[in-house]
Amino acid sequence: MKNRVKLSSSFSHFLMGLICLTGMACAAYFLYRDVVLYLENPKAESVNTLKFKSEDFQPQNLAYLEKTQDLIQNSIATKEKEAQLLRLQQEKERAELLAKQRAEAKRKANSTKKTSAKTAAAKKPVVIPDLVPAPLQEPLLLSPTESQIISDADFILTDSPSLEFEWEAVPRAQKYYFELFDKNNNHIVSKYTTKTIVVLDDELPLLADEGQFSWQVTASATINNKNLSQTSEKQTFSIILDPIAPVVIDKSNLVTEE
């Protein structure tokens, strides 16, 4: 008898435990279903939940329930409108920020171009003008002319006879070098002068021998530390003097002493 009582009591505990587990499983299932439905569509679920709960309310509370639902819907619409305004504001700020970034990038690009241009100009080799001056002109000989024959009448007859050599001035020339040669191209006279004329007087005995002579002039100057010179072509001339008549003595008129 005691064994039966113990068995009946154990079975009762087992049955009660099974009922509790079943209830907990059902509660967990319904809770899981509500969570899934809410996650899928929170708005609809909230309305459905309110409708579900409204079945347990009394008729005097239905108006309050409907008003509450309208407030919830209006709140949701307001939140959506605020969210839309927030998105528009964020898009506007993003566009303004992008425009500023583009303007800054353009300014930096222009500054880089200017800096590059200045750097390129600074790196560009400086072209130094040619400091070598142009060559001097060739002196133009005036007198005696080419193949001129000089006679007694061409000498400047004064107390001291002389012979003049003349040429045109050369631009930028600072001095001239005069040279006189005999027919064998030997130097007879050479001298420096800053004028455009040379007068031979003391040197005339060197021209005592008649015949052909030649002369030339070299113009020279120092410009920009450069020595420049230009020599003319040689010009020839001849000297032919009249012969001196011999002195004839008339001896018939001589008086002799005895």
mmCIF file of C-alpha atoms in Angstrom:
data_model
loop_
_atom_site.group_PDB
_atom_site.id
_atom_site.type_symbol
_atom_site.label_atom_id
_atom_site.label_comp_id
_atom_site.label_asym_id
_atom_site.label_seq_id
_atom_site.Cartn_x
_atom_site.Cartn_y
_atom_site.Cartn_z
ATOM 1 C CA MET A 1 0.000 0.000 0.000
ATOM 2 C CA LYS A 2 2.793 2.328 0.862
ATOM 3 C CA ASN A 3 4.481 1.583 -2.471
ATOM 4 C CA ARG A 4 1.320 2.546 -4.333
ATOM 5 C CA VAL A 5 1.100 5.846 -2.482
ATOM 6 C CA LYS A 6 4.728 6.619 -3.297
ATOM 7 C CA LEU A 7 4.204 5.743 -6.944
ATOM 8 C CA SER A 8 1.057 7.892 -7.148
ATOM 9 C CA SER A 9 2.915 10.846 -5.627
ATOM 10 C CA SER A 10 5.866 10.497 -8.020
ATOM 11 C CA PHE A 11 3.568 10.357 -11.007
ATOM 12 C CA SER A 12 1.766 13.493 -9.819
ATOM 13 C CA HIS A 13 5.080 15.373 -9.560
ATOM 14 C CA PHE A 14 6.095 14.190 -13.012
ATOM 15 C CA LEU A 15 2.768 15.278 -14.501
ATOM 16 C CA MET A 16 2.962 18.707 -12.937
ATOM 17 C CA GLY A 17 6.517 19.138 -14.210
ATOM 18 C CA LEU A 18 5.456 18.147 -17.702
ATOM 19 C CA ILE A 19 2.586 20.658 -17.622
ATOM 20 C CA CYS A 20 4.963 23.411 -16.485
ATOM 21 C CA LEU A 21 7.440 22.611 -19.238
ATOM 22 C CA THR A 22 4.649 22.627 -21.838
ATOM 23 C CA GLY A 23 3.439 26.016 -20.608
ATOM 24 C CA MET A 24 6.909 27.466 -20.700
ATOM 25 C CA ALA A 25 7.425 26.125 -24.236
ATOM 26 C CA CYS A 26 4.157 27.720 -25.401
ATOM 27 C CA ALA A 27 5.046 31.025 -23.782
ATOM 28 C CA ALA A 28 8.466 30.972 -25.412
ATOM 29 C CA TYR A 29 6.909 30.211 -28.785
ATOM 30 C CA PHE A 30 4.434 33.091 -28.619
ATOM 31 C CA LEU A 31 7.139 35.440 -27.399
ATOM 32 C CA TYR A 32 9.407 34.377 -30.270
ATOM 33 C CA ARG A 33 6.525 34.887 -32.758
ATOM 34 C CA ASP A 34 5.781 38.406 -31.491
ATOM 35 C CA VAL A 35 9.463 39.389 -31.627
ATOM 36 C CA VAL A 36 9.792 38.127 -35.216
ATOM 37 C CA LEU A 37 6.618 39.937 -36.329
ATOM 38 C CA TYR A 38 7.777 43.155 -34.678
ATOM 39 C CA LEU A 39 11.161 42.992 -36.320
ATOM 40 C CA GLU A 40 9.571 42.395 -39.751
ATOM 41 C CA ASN A 41 7.131 45.333 -39.517
ATOM 42 C CA PRO A 42 7.290 47.359 -36.315
ATOM 43 C CA LYS A 43 4.571 49.811 -37.418
ATOM 44 C CA ALA A 44 2.019 47.251 -38.443
ATOM 45 C CA GLU A 45 2.808 45.141 -35.460
ATOM 46 C CA SER A 46 2.346 48.080 -33.122
ATOM 47 C CA VAL A 47 -1.060 48.785 -34.645
ATOM 48 C CA ASN A 48 -2.015 45.107 -34.627
ATOM 49 C CA THR A 49 -0.931 44.830 -31.025
ATOM 50 C CA LEU A 50 -3.083 47.807 -30.109
ATOM 51 C CA LYS A 51 -6.002 46.295 -31.978
ATOM 52 C CA PHE A 52 -5.378 42.993 -30.254
ATOM 53 C CA LYS A 53 -5.344 44.651 -26.888
ATOM 54 C CA SER A 54 -8.403 46.741 -27.688
ATOM 55 C CA GLU A 55 -10.552 43.602 -27.682
ATOM 56 C CA ASP A 56 -10.098 43.361 -23.936
ATOM 57 C CA PHE A 57 -11.049 47.022 -23.344
ATOM 58 C CA GLN A 58 -14.446 48.257 -22.422
ATOM 59 C CA PRO A 59 -16.477 50.267 -25.033
ATOM 60 C CA GLN A 60 -15.837 53.548 -23.167
ATOM 61 C CA ASN A 61 -12.117 53.143 -23.776
ATOM 62 C CA LEU A 62 -12.346 52.598 -27.583
ATOM 63 C CA ALA A 63 -12.257 56.352 -28.388
ATOM 64 C CA TYR A 64 -9.129 56.767 -26.279
ATOM 65 C CA LEU A 65 -7.582 53.797 -28.045
ATOM 66 C CA GLU A 66 -8.319 55.247 -31.513
ATOM 67 C CA LYS A 67 -6.927 58.636 -30.463
ATOM 68 C CA THR A 68 -3.813 56.926 -29.206
ATOM 69 C CA GLN A 69 -3.407 55.133 -32.528
ATOM 70 C CA ASP A 70 -3.729 58.464 -34.419
ATOM 71 C CA LEU A 71 -1.139 60.040 -32.154
ATOM 72 C CA ILE A 72 1.200 57.135 -32.811
ATOM 73 C CA GLN A 73 0.688 57.417 -36.588
ATOM 74 C CA ASN A 74 1.202 61.207 -36.472
ATOM 75 C CA SER A 75 4.330 60.712 -34.414
ATOM 76 C CA ILE A 76 5.626 58.216 -36.940
ATOM 77 C CA ALA A 77 4.883 60.648 -39.827
ATOM 78 C CA THR A 78 6.602 63.457 -37.919
ATOM 79 C CA LYS A 79 9.644 61.298 -37.297
ATOM 80 C CA GLU A 80 9.777 60.367 -40.974
ATOM 81 C CA LYS A 81 9.487 64.037 -41.991
ATOM 82 C CA GLU A 82 12.218 65.005 -39.534
ATOM 83 C CA ALA A 83 14.389 62.206 -40.854
ATOM 84 C CA GLN A 84 13.789 63.419 -44.425
ATOM 85 C CA LEU A 85 14.649 67.017 -43.457
ATOM 86 C CA LEU A 86 17.759 65.746 -41.709
ATOM 87 C CA ARG A 87 18.793 63.856 -44.859
ATOM 88 C CA LEU A 88 18.234 66.960 -46.986
ATOM 89 C CA GLN A 89 20.272 69.062 -44.548
ATOM 90 C CA GLN A 90 23.068 66.486 -44.550
ATOM 91 C CA GLU A 91 23.050 66.348 -48.359
ATOM 92 C CA LYS A 92 23.208 70.168 -48.511
ATOM 93 C CA GLU A 93 26.097 70.282 -46.058
ATOM 94 C CA ARG A 94 27.847 67.505 -47.977
ATOM 95 C CA ALA A 95 27.396 69.432 -51.265
ATOM 96 C CA GLU A 96 28.736 72.643 -49.666
ATOM 97 C CA LEU A 97 31.710 70.768 -48.225
ATOM 98 C CA LEU A 98 32.404 69.166 -51.607
ATOM 99 C CA ALA A 99 32.227 72.584 -53.326
ATOM 100 C CA LYS A 100 34.687 74.018 -50.770
ATOM 101 C CA GLN A 101 37.021 71.072 -51.273
ATOM 102 C CA ARG A 102 36.892 71.512 -55.058
ATOM 103 C CA ALA A 103 37.539 75.257 -54.765
ATOM 104 C CA GLU A 104 40.467 74.622 -52.417
ATOM 105 C CA ALA A 105 41.862 71.952 -54.742
ATOM 106 C CA LYS A 106 41.553 74.356 -57.706
ATOM 107 C CA ARG A 107 43.269 77.132 -55.740
ATOM 108 C CA LYS A 108 46.101 74.802 -54.770
ATOM 109 C CA ALA A 109 46.426 73.615 -58.392
ATOM 110 C CA ASN A 110 46.668 77.220 -59.633
ATOM 111 C CA SER A 111 49.185 78.027 -56.898
ATOM 112 C CA THR A 112 51.196 74.953 -57.871
ATOM 113 C CA LYS A 113 51.144 76.011 -61.528
ATOM 114 C CA LYS A 114 52.351 79.504 -60.646
ATOM 115 C CA THR A 115 55.062 78.084 -58.402
ATOM 116 C CA SER A 116 56.088 75.638 -61.132
ATOM 117 C CA ALA A 117 56.196 78.466 -63.677
ATOM 118 C CA LYS A 118 58.343 80.581 -61.343
ATOM 119 C CA THR A 119 60.597 77.605 -60.630
ATOM 120 C CA ALA A 120 60.906 76.861 -64.343
ATOM 121 C CA ALA A 121 61.687 80.521 -65.027
ATOM 122 C CA ALA A 122 64.280 80.477 -62.233
ATOM 123 C CA LYS A 123 65.822 77.274 -63.561
ATOM 124 C CA LYS A 124 65.819 78.536 -67.142
ATOM 125 C CA PRO A 125 69.393 79.341 -68.137
ATOM 126 C CA VAL A 126 70.091 83.047 -68.361
ATOM 127 C CA VAL A 127 71.107 83.987 -71.857
ATOM 128 C CA ILE A 128 74.118 86.254 -71.567
ATOM 129 C CA PRO A 129 74.372 88.587 -74.521
ATOM 130 C CA ASP A 130 77.394 88.179 -76.703
ATOM 131 C CA LEU A 131 80.029 90.477 -75.258
ATOM 132 C CA VAL A 132 82.287 90.085 -78.273
ATOM 133 C CA PRO A 133 81.985 93.389 -80.147
ATOM 134 C CA ALA A 134 81.573 93.585 -83.886
ATOM 135 C CA PRO A 135 84.787 93.805 -85.878
ATOM 136 C CA LEU A 136 86.135 97.166 -86.980
ATOM 137 C CA GLN A 137 85.704 98.430 -90.499
ATOM 138 C CA GLU A 138 88.586 98.289 -92.910
ATOM 139 C CA PRO A 139 90.349 101.665 -93.251
ATOM 140 C CA LEU A 140 89.740 103.410 -96.566
ATOM 141 C CA LEU A 141 92.953 104.905 -97.963
ATOM 142 C CA LEU A 142 92.503 108.312 -99.590
ATOM 143 C CA SER A 143 95.895 109.681 -100.596
ATOM 144 C CA PRO A 144 98.130 108.774 -102.313
ATOM 145 C CA THR A 145 95.663 106.876 -104.488
ATOM 146 C CA GLU A 146 96.306 103.550 -106.166
ATOM 147 C CA SER A 147 98.973 103.788 -108.904
ATOM 148 C CA GLN A 148 99.360 107.516 -108.361
ATOM 149 C CA ILE A 149 102.584 109.032 -109.702
ATOM 150 C CA ILE A 150 104.119 111.582 -107.373
ATOM 151 C CA SER A 151 106.384 114.196 -108.918
ATOM 152 C CA ASP A 152 108.167 117.252 -107.625
ATOM 153 C CA ALA A 153 104.955 119.271 -107.726
ATOM 154 C CA ASP A 154 103.159 116.825 -105.365
ATOM 155 C CA PHE A 155 105.563 117.447 -102.537
ATOM 156 C CA ILE A 156 104.670 120.149 -100.067
ATOM 157 C CA LEU A 157 107.442 122.535 -100.826
ATOM 158 C CA THR A 158 108.229 124.626 -97.828
ATOM 159 C CA ASP A 159 111.412 125.170 -95.971
ATOM 160 C CA SER A 160 111.134 121.475 -95.181
ATOM 161 C CA PRO A 161 109.506 119.406 -97.963
ATOM 162 C CA SER A 162 107.076 116.708 -96.818
ATOM 163 C CA LEU A 163 104.689 114.025 -98.138
ATOM 164 C CA GLU A 164 101.198 113.417 -96.678
ATOM 165 C CA PHE A 165 99.298 110.098 -96.326
ATOM 166 C CA GLU A 166 95.588 110.332 -95.472
ATOM 167 C CA TRP A 167 92.697 107.855 -94.851
ATOM 168 C CA GLU A 168 89.097 107.922 -93.567
ATOM 169 C CA ALA A 169 88.362 107.607 -89.866
ATOM 170 C CA VAL A 170 87.165 104.163 -88.744
ATOM 171 C CA PRO A 171 84.233 104.119 -86.243
ATOM 172 C CA ARG A 172 85.278 102.981 -82.720
ATOM 173 C CA ALA A 173 88.968 102.925 -83.735
ATOM 174 C CA GLN A 174 91.233 104.241 -81.005
ATOM 175 C CA LYS A 175 94.544 104.376 -82.906
ATOM 176 C CA TYR A 176 96.107 103.602 -86.298
ATOM 177 C CA TYR A 177 99.314 101.916 -87.388
ATOM 178 C CA PHE A 178 100.846 103.368 -90.561
ATOM 179 C CA GLU A 179 103.279 101.316 -92.688
ATOM 180 C CA LEU A 180 105.297 102.252 -95.800
ATOM 181 C CA PHE A 181 107.072 99.626 -97.966
ATOM 182 C CA ASP A 182 109.518 99.820 -100.847
ATOM 183 C CA LYS A 183 109.173 97.854 -104.079
ATOM 184 C CA ASN A 184 110.731 94.814 -102.398
ATOM 185 C CA ASN A 185 108.082 94.950 -99.633
ATOM 186 C CA ASN A 186 110.608 96.040 -97.033
ATOM 187 C CA HIS A 187 109.542 98.348 -94.237
ATOM 188 C CA ILE A 188 110.692 101.902 -94.734
ATOM 189 C CA VAL A 189 108.515 103.784 -92.236
ATOM 190 C CA SER A 190 106.071 102.582 -89.556
ATOM 191 C CA LYS A 191 104.436 104.575 -86.770
ATOM 192 C CA TYR A 192 101.339 104.755 -84.503
ATOM 193 C CA THR A 193 98.986 107.732 -84.535
ATOM 194 C CA THR A 194 95.541 108.673 -83.276
ATOM 195 C CA LYS A 195 94.945 110.937 -86.273
ATOM 196 C CA THR A 196 93.947 110.024 -89.820
ATOM 197 C CA ILE A 197 96.966 111.615 -91.449
ATOM 198 C CA VAL A 198 100.734 110.986 -91.437
ATOM 199 C CA VAL A 199 103.192 113.555 -92.713
ATOM 200 C CA LEU A 200 106.636 112.390 -93.736
ATOM 201 C CA ASP A 201 109.336 115.046 -93.660
ATOM 202 C CA ASP A 202 112.423 113.850 -91.878
ATOM 203 C CA GLU A 203 111.811 110.444 -93.433
ATOM 204 C CA LEU A 204 111.891 111.754 -97.022
ATOM 205 C CA PRO A 205 115.551 110.830 -97.533
ATOM 206 C CA LEU A 206 114.384 107.246 -97.203
ATOM 207 C CA LEU A 207 112.390 107.766 -100.399
ATOM 208 C CA ALA A 208 115.361 109.227 -102.299
ATOM 209 C CA ASP A 209 115.400 106.317 -104.676
ATOM 210 C CA GLU A 210 112.759 106.713 -107.292
ATOM 211 C CA GLY A 211 110.414 103.857 -107.983
ATOM 212 C CA GLN A 212 107.293 102.101 -106.668
ATOM 213 C CA PHE A 213 106.173 102.151 -103.069
ATOM 214 C CA SER A 214 103.154 100.813 -101.142
ATOM 215 C CA TRP A 215 101.430 101.703 -97.925
ATOM 216 C CA GLN A 216 98.673 100.429 -95.610
ATOM 217 C CA VAL A 217 96.914 101.375 -92.343
ATOM 218 C CA THR A 218 95.713 99.149 -89.485
ATOM 219 C CA ALA A 219 92.901 100.448 -87.248
ATOM 220 C CA SER A 220 92.796 99.038 -83.711
ATOM 221 C CA ALA A 221 90.754 99.366 -80.498
ATOM 222 C CA THR A 222 90.145 97.597 -77.144
ATOM 223 C CA ILE A 223 86.413 97.092 -76.447
ATOM 224 C CA ASN A 224 85.018 94.931 -73.598
ATOM 225 C CA ASN A 225 88.551 93.716 -72.927
ATOM 226 C CA LYS A 226 88.738 92.500 -76.517
ATOM 227 C CA ASN A 227 91.516 93.682 -78.818
ATOM 228 C CA LEU A 228 90.128 94.466 -82.255
ATOM 229 C CA SER A 229 92.060 95.364 -85.386
ATOM 230 C CA GLN A 230 91.447 95.670 -89.106
ATOM 231 C CA THR A 231 94.083 96.240 -91.807
ATOM 232 C CA SER A 232 93.457 97.887 -95.149
ATOM 233 C CA GLU A 233 94.609 96.580 -98.491
ATOM 234 C CA LYS A 234 97.991 97.816 -99.644
ATOM 235 C CA GLN A 235 97.929 100.741 -102.011
ATOM 236 C CA THR A 236 100.814 101.439 -104.409
ATOM 237 C CA PHE A 237 102.192 104.666 -105.770
ATOM 238 C CA SER A 238 105.315 105.764 -107.641
ATOM 239 C CA ILE A 239 107.744 108.631 -107.235
ATOM 240 C CA ILE A 240 109.269 110.106 -110.364
ATOM 241 C CA LEU A 241 111.333 113.249 -109.945
ATOM 242 C CA ASP A 242 112.407 115.618 -112.717
ATOM 243 C CA PRO A 243 116.118 115.260 -113.528
ATOM 244 C CA ILE A 244 118.356 118.106 -112.417
ATOM 245 C CA ALA A 245 119.827 119.896 -115.414
ATOM 246 C CA PRO A 246 123.657 119.908 -115.414
ATOM 247 C CA VAL A 247 125.376 123.270 -114.863
ATOM 248 C CA VAL A 248 127.115 124.431 -118.067
ATOM 249 C CA ILE A 249 129.985 126.876 -117.615
ATOM 250 C CA ASP A 250 130.832 129.188 -120.526
ATOM 251 C CA LYS A 251 134.569 129.218 -120.484
ATOM 252 C CA SER A 252 134.821 131.862 -123.222
ATOM 253 C CA ASN A 253 133.836 134.527 -120.857
ATOM 254 C CA LEU A 254 136.271 133.489 -118.239
ATOM 255 C CA VAL A 255 139.171 135.894 -117.586
ATOM 256 C CA THR A 256 142.413 134.255 -116.912
ATOM 257 C CA GLU A 257 145.479 135.869 -115.406
ATOM 258 C CA GLU A 258 148.707 135.607 -117.182
#
